[in-house]
Amino acid sequence: MDMKVQLSTKDINESVEEALITAGAQNPADGLRLPMSWSFRNYCKGSTWIIEFRPGFQLIIGEVNPFEDLMISLEEESKQFGIAICVSGKMRGTFRGQKDTLAMGQGQNSICFTPRSMKIMEYQGGQTNRSVAVRIEPRLLNTYLEGGSGHISADLRHIVDETSASYYSRIGPATTSMRMTVHQILHCPYHDSIKRMYLESKAMELITHQLAQLAGADSAHKRPAYLHADDIEKIHQAKDILVTNFQHPPTIQQLSHQVGLNDFKLKKGFPQIYGTSIYKYLLDHRFDRARHLLEEGRMNVSEVARAIGYSKLDHFHRSFKKRFGVTPGVYRRDAQSSH
């Protein structure tokens, strides 16, 4: 049975004030790290990390771990775009007066503008729901675009130009570039003011990748085939199977049989959800894992190659250098020297 938590703006402000006291003194350059306050402790654990680079421009890293399925409703007056990447878990958002439901799973992204609305957020219990988000005011985004917003869709352009304040939302797959930027944000190698500069540049990268994705979709007039909710769930299951068995992955035929979805629909639907083919997603995951292991430094290059399913070290070397521009040995050394 779902738990429903009703929060007013006053409740949230009081909760933030209490969390601020709990957090204590922090380095301003690191932003603000808020532990889950007392208002939520009966329902979930987690934290929020907020870095405000300037008024109207924030980076937010959030983690919510609900004990059971959790529903939070709140009144919100937002004059900012929200660009978010779901790193893990699943989350769903609905807004008063809107038919659209924003449902995001791991590896998906969203851009949303929802002024003056009642928002209901739903989180699945028993799993870590982690996201990286950027919030930016339209006026500020317009200054970065230098008024040249003609390449984006008309409805989004009117919001950026502040000639409209209507609801806007889009959900899409997180591209390889987006996932790489998120990884760099979560594993920032710098400290203090340099860290702040680095994270601001990465926040701008996420905005750039998001707008580029929207521009590409609009210019190509892409209209993906309709997927039923159960098909989407099966595609998510297929992704989970791939990730779990990435060293020895099943064939597409085996995968389609395991999730109960024919291979044609699986091959066509997977890119709609994750923005890339099944094969490329698997490859991306392998090398994301390799990069993480090299950054940890507990394994040598040969051990990392075996850990991600490569039996021949020279093949791993060539593939890694082609993807990242350096050999795995150099990458490992540079990662260790920056710690």
Short mmCIF file of C-alpha atoms in Angstrom, two decimals:
data_model
loop_
_atom_site.label_atom_id
_atom_site.label_comp_id
_atom_site.label_asym_id
_atom_site.label_seq_id
_atom_site.Cartn_x
_atom_site.Cartn_y
_atom_site.Cartn_z
CA MET A 1 0.00 0.00 0.00
CA ASP A 2 1.35 3.42 -0.98
CA MET A 3 2.22 5.97 1.67
CA LYS A 4 1.03 9.49 0.90
CA VAL A 5 2.79 12.49 2.38
CA GLN A 6 1.11 15.88 2.02
CA LEU A 7 3.60 18.73 2.06
CA SER A 8 2.84 22.44 1.84
CA THR A 9 5.37 25.11 0.93
CA LYS A 10 5.52 25.98 4.64
CA ASP A 11 6.30 22.35 5.52
CA ILE A 12 9.12 22.25 2.99
CA ASN A 13 10.64 25.52 4.18
CA GLU A 14 10.57 24.32 7.79
CA SER A 15 12.07 21.00 6.72
CA VAL A 16 14.91 22.75 4.88
CA GLU A 17 15.57 25.00 7.89
CA GLU A 18 15.76 21.95 10.15
CA ALA A 19 18.07 20.19 7.69
CA LEU A 20 20.29 23.27 7.53
CA ILE A 21 20.72 23.18 11.29
CA THR A 22 21.48 19.45 11.14
CA ALA A 23 23.97 19.94 8.31
CA GLY A 24 25.94 22.54 10.27
CA ALA A 25 28.76 24.64 8.84
CA GLN A 26 29.81 23.67 5.34
CA ASN A 27 32.30 24.88 2.76
CA PRO A 28 30.38 27.36 0.55
CA ALA A 29 32.35 26.23 -2.50
CA ASP A 30 30.91 22.72 -2.07
CA GLY A 31 27.33 23.93 -2.12
CA LEU A 32 24.76 22.76 0.38
CA ARG A 33 24.39 19.13 1.44
CA LEU A 34 21.07 18.46 3.15
CA PRO A 35 20.48 15.15 4.95
CA MET A 36 16.92 13.83 4.98
CA SER A 37 15.17 15.87 7.67
CA TRP A 38 12.94 14.62 10.47
CA SER A 39 9.81 15.28 8.38
CA PHE A 40 10.76 12.39 6.09
CA ARG A 41 12.52 9.94 8.38
CA ASN A 42 9.44 7.82 8.96
CA TYR A 43 9.13 7.27 5.21
CA CYS A 44 12.57 7.23 3.65
CA LYS A 45 16.23 8.11 3.92
CA GLY A 46 18.43 10.06 1.55
CA SER A 47 19.97 13.44 0.94
CA THR A 48 20.06 16.41 -1.41
CA TRP A 49 23.16 18.27 -2.56
CA ILE A 50 22.48 21.74 -3.96
CA ILE A 51 25.06 23.98 -5.61
CA GLU A 52 23.83 27.42 -6.66
CA PHE A 53 26.31 28.80 -9.16
CA ARG A 54 24.39 32.07 -9.41
CA PRO A 55 20.79 33.16 -8.77
CA GLY A 56 18.56 31.10 -11.04
CA PHE A 57 21.16 28.42 -11.86
CA GLN A 58 21.54 25.33 -9.68
CA LEU A 59 22.93 21.81 -9.79
CA ILE A 60 21.01 19.33 -7.62
CA ILE A 61 22.04 15.77 -6.82
CA GLY A 62 19.30 13.91 -4.99
CA GLU A 63 18.95 10.49 -3.46
CA VAL A 64 15.69 9.09 -2.08
CA ASN A 65 15.46 5.63 -0.53
CA PRO A 66 11.80 5.04 0.46
CA PHE A 67 11.03 2.15 2.78
CA GLU A 68 7.84 1.42 0.80
CA ASP A 69 6.22 2.91 -2.30
CA LEU A 70 6.10 6.62 -1.58
CA MET A 71 3.90 9.41 -2.92
CA ILE A 72 4.65 13.06 -2.11
CA SER A 73 2.35 15.87 -3.17
CA LEU A 74 3.31 19.52 -2.92
CA GLU A 75 2.37 22.93 -4.23
CA GLU A 76 5.19 24.45 -6.22
CA GLU A 77 5.71 27.75 -7.97
CA SER A 78 8.64 27.24 -10.26
CA LYS A 79 9.97 29.70 -12.80
CA GLN A 80 12.85 27.48 -13.80
CA PHE A 81 13.50 24.76 -16.32
CA GLY A 82 14.29 21.45 -14.73
CA ILE A 83 16.66 19.18 -16.64
CA ALA A 84 17.13 15.82 -14.94
CA ILE A 85 18.91 12.51 -15.52
CA CYS A 86 17.73 9.41 -13.67
CA VAL A 87 20.87 7.63 -12.47
CA SER A 88 19.09 4.79 -10.68
CA GLY A 89 15.61 3.73 -9.65
CA LYS A 90 12.30 4.86 -11.08
CA MET A 91 10.27 8.01 -10.47
CA ARG A 92 6.98 9.34 -11.73
CA GLY A 93 5.63 12.89 -11.69
CA THR A 94 2.14 14.21 -12.39
CA PHE A 95 0.97 17.81 -12.44
CA ARG A 96 -2.43 19.30 -11.73
CA GLY A 97 -4.31 20.17 -14.89
CA GLN A 98 -1.97 18.18 -17.14
CA LYS A 99 -2.63 14.84 -18.79
CA ASP A 100 1.06 14.03 -19.20
CA THR A 101 2.83 11.85 -16.67
CA LEU A 102 6.59 12.17 -16.41
CA ALA A 103 7.82 8.62 -15.83
CA MET A 104 11.59 8.19 -15.73
CA GLY A 105 13.71 5.12 -15.22
CA GLN A 106 17.44 4.60 -15.06
CA GLY A 107 19.14 5.98 -18.16
CA GLN A 108 16.43 8.47 -19.09
CA ASN A 109 16.32 12.26 -19.03
CA SER A 110 13.67 14.96 -18.88
CA ILE A 111 13.26 18.66 -19.45
CA CYS A 112 10.33 20.27 -17.71
CA PHE A 113 8.84 23.71 -17.05
CA THR A 114 5.86 23.62 -14.69
CA PRO A 115 4.95 27.05 -13.31
CA ARG A 116 2.51 27.26 -10.40
CA SER A 117 1.37 23.67 -10.14
CA MET A 118 0.51 20.91 -7.71
CA LYS A 119 3.13 18.23 -8.24
CA ILE A 120 2.86 14.60 -7.16
CA MET A 121 6.07 12.58 -7.10
CA GLU A 122 6.01 8.80 -6.77
CA TYR A 123 8.98 6.64 -5.85
CA GLN A 124 9.23 2.86 -5.81
CA GLY A 125 9.99 1.43 -2.41
CA GLY A 126 13.02 -0.65 -1.56
CA GLN A 127 15.34 0.84 -4.15
CA THR A 128 17.71 3.78 -4.45
CA ASN A 129 16.28 6.59 -6.55
CA ARG A 130 19.14 8.85 -7.58
CA SER A 131 19.07 11.78 -9.98
CA VAL A 132 21.24 14.62 -11.22
CA ALA A 133 19.34 17.78 -12.14
CA VAL A 134 20.02 21.28 -13.38
CA ARG A 135 17.57 24.11 -12.75
CA ILE A 136 17.88 27.32 -14.73
CA GLU A 137 15.61 30.32 -15.20
CA PRO A 138 14.44 31.05 -18.77
CA ARG A 139 15.92 34.57 -18.72
CA LEU A 140 19.33 33.16 -17.82
CA LEU A 141 19.12 30.41 -20.41
CA ASN A 142 18.25 33.06 -22.99
CA THR A 143 21.41 35.01 -22.15
CA TYR A 144 23.51 31.88 -22.72
CA LEU A 145 21.78 31.40 -26.05
CA GLU A 146 22.40 35.11 -26.76
CA GLY A 147 18.84 35.44 -27.96
CA GLY A 148 19.50 32.86 -30.68
CA SER A 149 16.77 30.43 -29.65
CA GLY A 150 15.44 29.99 -33.18
CA HIS A 151 16.85 26.47 -33.51
CA ILE A 152 14.61 25.07 -30.76
CA SER A 153 10.90 24.25 -31.02
CA ALA A 154 8.37 27.08 -30.93
CA ASP A 155 6.76 26.10 -27.59
CA LEU A 156 10.15 25.89 -25.87
CA ARG A 157 11.37 29.08 -27.56
CA HIS A 158 8.39 31.08 -26.25
CA ILE A 159 9.26 30.04 -22.69
CA VAL A 160 12.96 30.86 -23.14
CA ASP A 161 12.04 34.24 -24.63
CA GLU A 162 9.58 34.73 -21.72
CA THR A 163 6.67 35.34 -24.07
CA SER A 164 4.88 32.35 -22.55
CA ALA A 165 4.78 30.63 -19.17
CA SER A 166 2.90 27.47 -20.13
CA TYR A 167 3.58 23.90 -19.09
CA TYR A 168 6.29 22.08 -21.07
CA SER A 169 7.80 18.62 -20.68
CA ARG A 170 9.75 16.09 -22.69
CA ILE A 171 11.13 12.69 -21.73
CA GLY A 172 13.89 11.01 -23.68
CA PRO A 173 16.78 8.60 -23.42
CA ALA A 174 19.97 9.87 -21.83
CA THR A 175 22.58 9.92 -24.57
CA THR A 176 26.10 8.60 -24.12
CA SER A 177 27.32 12.20 -23.80
CA MET A 178 24.77 12.91 -21.06
CA ARG A 179 25.70 9.78 -19.12
CA MET A 180 29.39 10.61 -19.38
CA THR A 181 28.78 14.15 -18.09
CA VAL A 182 26.74 12.81 -15.17
CA HIS A 183 29.52 10.35 -14.35
CA GLN A 184 32.02 13.23 -14.31
CA ILE A 185 29.75 15.24 -12.01
CA LEU A 186 29.39 12.37 -9.57
CA HIS A 187 33.15 11.68 -9.62
CA CYS A 188 34.51 15.22 -9.67
CA PRO A 189 38.30 15.06 -9.18
CA TYR A 190 38.70 18.64 -7.89
CA HIS A 191 38.10 20.56 -4.67
CA ASP A 192 36.99 23.99 -3.44
CA SER A 193 36.66 26.77 -6.03
CA ILE A 194 38.08 24.67 -8.89
CA LYS A 195 35.48 22.01 -8.11
CA ARG A 196 32.75 24.64 -8.31
CA MET A 197 34.00 25.89 -11.69
CA TYR A 198 34.24 22.31 -12.98
CA LEU A 199 30.70 21.43 -11.87
CA GLU A 200 29.28 24.63 -13.38
CA SER A 201 30.86 23.73 -16.72
CA LYS A 202 29.39 20.22 -16.48
CA ALA A 203 25.94 21.62 -15.64
CA MET A 204 26.17 23.72 -18.80
CA GLU A 205 27.22 20.60 -20.70
CA LEU A 206 24.05 18.83 -19.59
CA ILE A 207 21.94 21.75 -20.79
CA THR A 208 23.82 21.72 -24.11
CA HIS A 209 23.32 17.98 -24.61
CA GLN A 210 19.62 18.31 -23.72
CA LEU A 211 18.99 21.16 -26.17
CA ALA A 212 20.97 19.36 -28.88
CA GLN A 213 18.84 16.26 -28.38
CA LEU A 214 15.64 18.30 -28.61
CA ALA A 215 16.84 20.14 -31.71
CA GLY A 216 17.79 16.87 -33.38
CA ALA A 217 14.44 15.27 -32.62
CA ASP A 218 12.47 18.30 -33.79
CA SER A 219 14.48 18.80 -36.98
CA ALA A 220 14.12 15.15 -37.93
CA HIS A 221 10.40 15.19 -37.05
CA LYS A 222 10.85 11.90 -35.24
CA ARG A 223 7.65 10.19 -34.18
CA PRO A 224 8.58 6.95 -32.43
CA ALA A 225 6.20 4.04 -32.61
CA TYR A 226 3.80 3.85 -29.70
CA LEU A 227 4.85 1.56 -26.88
CA HIS A 228 2.41 0.18 -24.33
CA ALA A 229 3.27 0.50 -20.66
CA ASP A 230 3.89 -3.25 -20.35
CA ASP A 231 6.23 -3.14 -23.37
CA ILE A 232 8.21 -0.33 -21.72
CA GLU A 233 8.44 -2.34 -18.51
CA LYS A 234 9.72 -5.36 -20.46
CA ILE A 235 12.35 -3.20 -22.15
CA HIS A 236 13.45 -1.97 -18.72
CA GLN A 237 13.69 -5.62 -17.64
CA ALA A 238 15.80 -6.39 -20.71
CA LYS A 239 18.17 -3.58 -19.78
CA ASP A 240 18.45 -4.92 -16.22
CA ILE A 241 19.29 -8.39 -17.55
CA LEU A 242 21.98 -6.92 -19.82
CA VAL A 243 23.53 -4.96 -16.96
CA THR A 244 23.48 -7.94 -14.61
CA ASN A 245 25.02 -10.26 -17.22
CA PHE A 246 27.22 -7.78 -19.06
CA GLN A 247 30.28 -10.06 -18.92
CA HIS A 248 28.40 -12.88 -20.69
CA PRO A 249 25.28 -11.24 -22.17
CA PRO A 250 22.42 -13.19 -23.74
CA THR A 251 21.68 -12.95 -27.46
CA ILE A 252 18.82 -10.71 -28.55
CA GLN A 253 16.70 -13.80 -29.17
CA GLN A 254 17.45 -15.12 -25.67
CA LEU A 255 16.78 -11.70 -24.19
CA SER A 256 13.44 -11.31 -25.96
CA HIS A 257 12.41 -14.77 -24.75
CA GLN A 258 13.37 -13.96 -21.14
CA VAL A 259 11.28 -10.77 -21.02
CA GLY A 260 8.40 -12.05 -23.16
CA LEU A 261 8.72 -9.48 -25.96
CA ASN A 262 9.36 -10.39 -29.59
CA ASP A 263 12.83 -9.51 -30.84
CA PHE A 264 11.57 -7.04 -33.48
CA LYS A 265 9.71 -4.95 -30.91
CA LEU A 266 12.63 -5.22 -28.48
CA LYS A 267 15.13 -4.00 -31.09
CA LYS A 268 12.85 -1.15 -32.19
CA GLY A 269 11.70 -0.16 -28.72
CA PHE A 270 15.03 -0.25 -26.90
CA PRO A 271 16.46 2.85 -28.69
CA GLN A 272 13.24 4.76 -27.96
CA ILE A 273 13.76 4.25 -24.24
CA TYR A 274 17.56 4.34 -23.99
CA GLY A 275 18.61 6.30 -27.08
CA THR A 276 20.88 3.64 -28.52
CA SER A 277 20.88 0.06 -29.75
CA ILE A 278 21.05 -2.92 -27.41
CA TYR A 279 24.61 -3.67 -28.52
CA LYS A 280 25.84 -0.10 -28.07
CA TYR A 281 24.14 0.20 -24.67
CA LEU A 282 25.94 -2.95 -23.54
CA LEU A 283 29.24 -1.60 -24.86
CA ASP A 284 28.68 1.75 -23.13
CA HIS A 285 27.94 -0.02 -19.85
CA ARG A 286 31.05 -2.17 -20.12
CA PHE A 287 33.31 0.82 -20.64
CA ASP A 288 31.58 2.90 -17.98
CA ARG A 289 32.32 0.01 -15.63
CA ALA A 290 35.93 -0.19 -16.86
CA ARG A 291 36.43 3.52 -16.31
CA HIS A 292 35.02 3.28 -12.80
CA LEU A 293 37.30 0.35 -11.91
CA LEU A 294 40.35 2.18 -13.28
CA GLU A 295 39.46 5.27 -11.26
CA GLU A 296 39.17 3.16 -8.10
CA GLY A 297 42.69 1.87 -8.72
CA ARG A 298 42.22 -1.44 -6.92
CA MET A 299 42.69 -3.46 -10.13
CA ASN A 300 45.41 -3.33 -12.73
CA VAL A 301 44.55 -2.96 -16.43
CA SER A 302 44.56 -6.72 -17.13
CA GLU A 303 42.17 -7.37 -14.24
CA VAL A 304 39.84 -4.61 -15.42
CA ALA A 305 39.81 -6.05 -18.95
CA ARG A 306 38.78 -9.47 -17.61
CA ALA A 307 36.22 -7.91 -15.26
CA ILE A 308 34.28 -6.41 -18.16
CA GLY A 309 34.44 -9.53 -20.32
CA TYR A 310 37.54 -9.01 -22.49
CA SER A 311 39.72 -12.10 -22.84
CA LYS A 312 42.33 -10.36 -25.02
CA LEU A 313 44.12 -7.41 -23.45
CA ASP A 314 45.14 -5.84 -26.78
CA HIS A 315 41.49 -5.71 -27.89
CA PHE A 316 40.59 -3.93 -24.65
CA HIS A 317 43.47 -1.45 -25.10
CA ARG A 318 42.43 -0.57 -28.66
CA SER A 319 38.73 -0.25 -27.83
CA PHE A 320 39.38 1.86 -24.73
CA LYS A 321 41.74 4.24 -26.55
CA LYS A 322 39.32 4.59 -29.47
CA ARG A 323 36.55 5.55 -27.06
CA PHE A 324 38.40 7.80 -24.59
CA GLY A 325 41.47 8.96 -26.53
CA VAL A 326 43.98 7.48 -24.06
CA THR A 327 45.10 3.99 -23.12
CA PRO A 328 43.57 2.42 -19.99
CA GLY A 329 46.96 2.55 -18.27
CA VAL A 330 47.29 6.30 -18.81
CA TYR A 331 43.67 6.83 -17.74
CA ARG A 332 44.26 4.88 -14.52
CA ARG A 333 47.46 6.80 -13.74
CA ASP A 334 45.84 10.20 -14.36
CA ALA A 335 42.81 9.26 -12.25
CA GLN A 336 45.02 8.25 -9.33
CA SER A 337 47.20 11.37 -9.53
CA SER A 338 44.11 13.62 -9.34
CA HIS A 339 42.89 12.02 -6.09
#
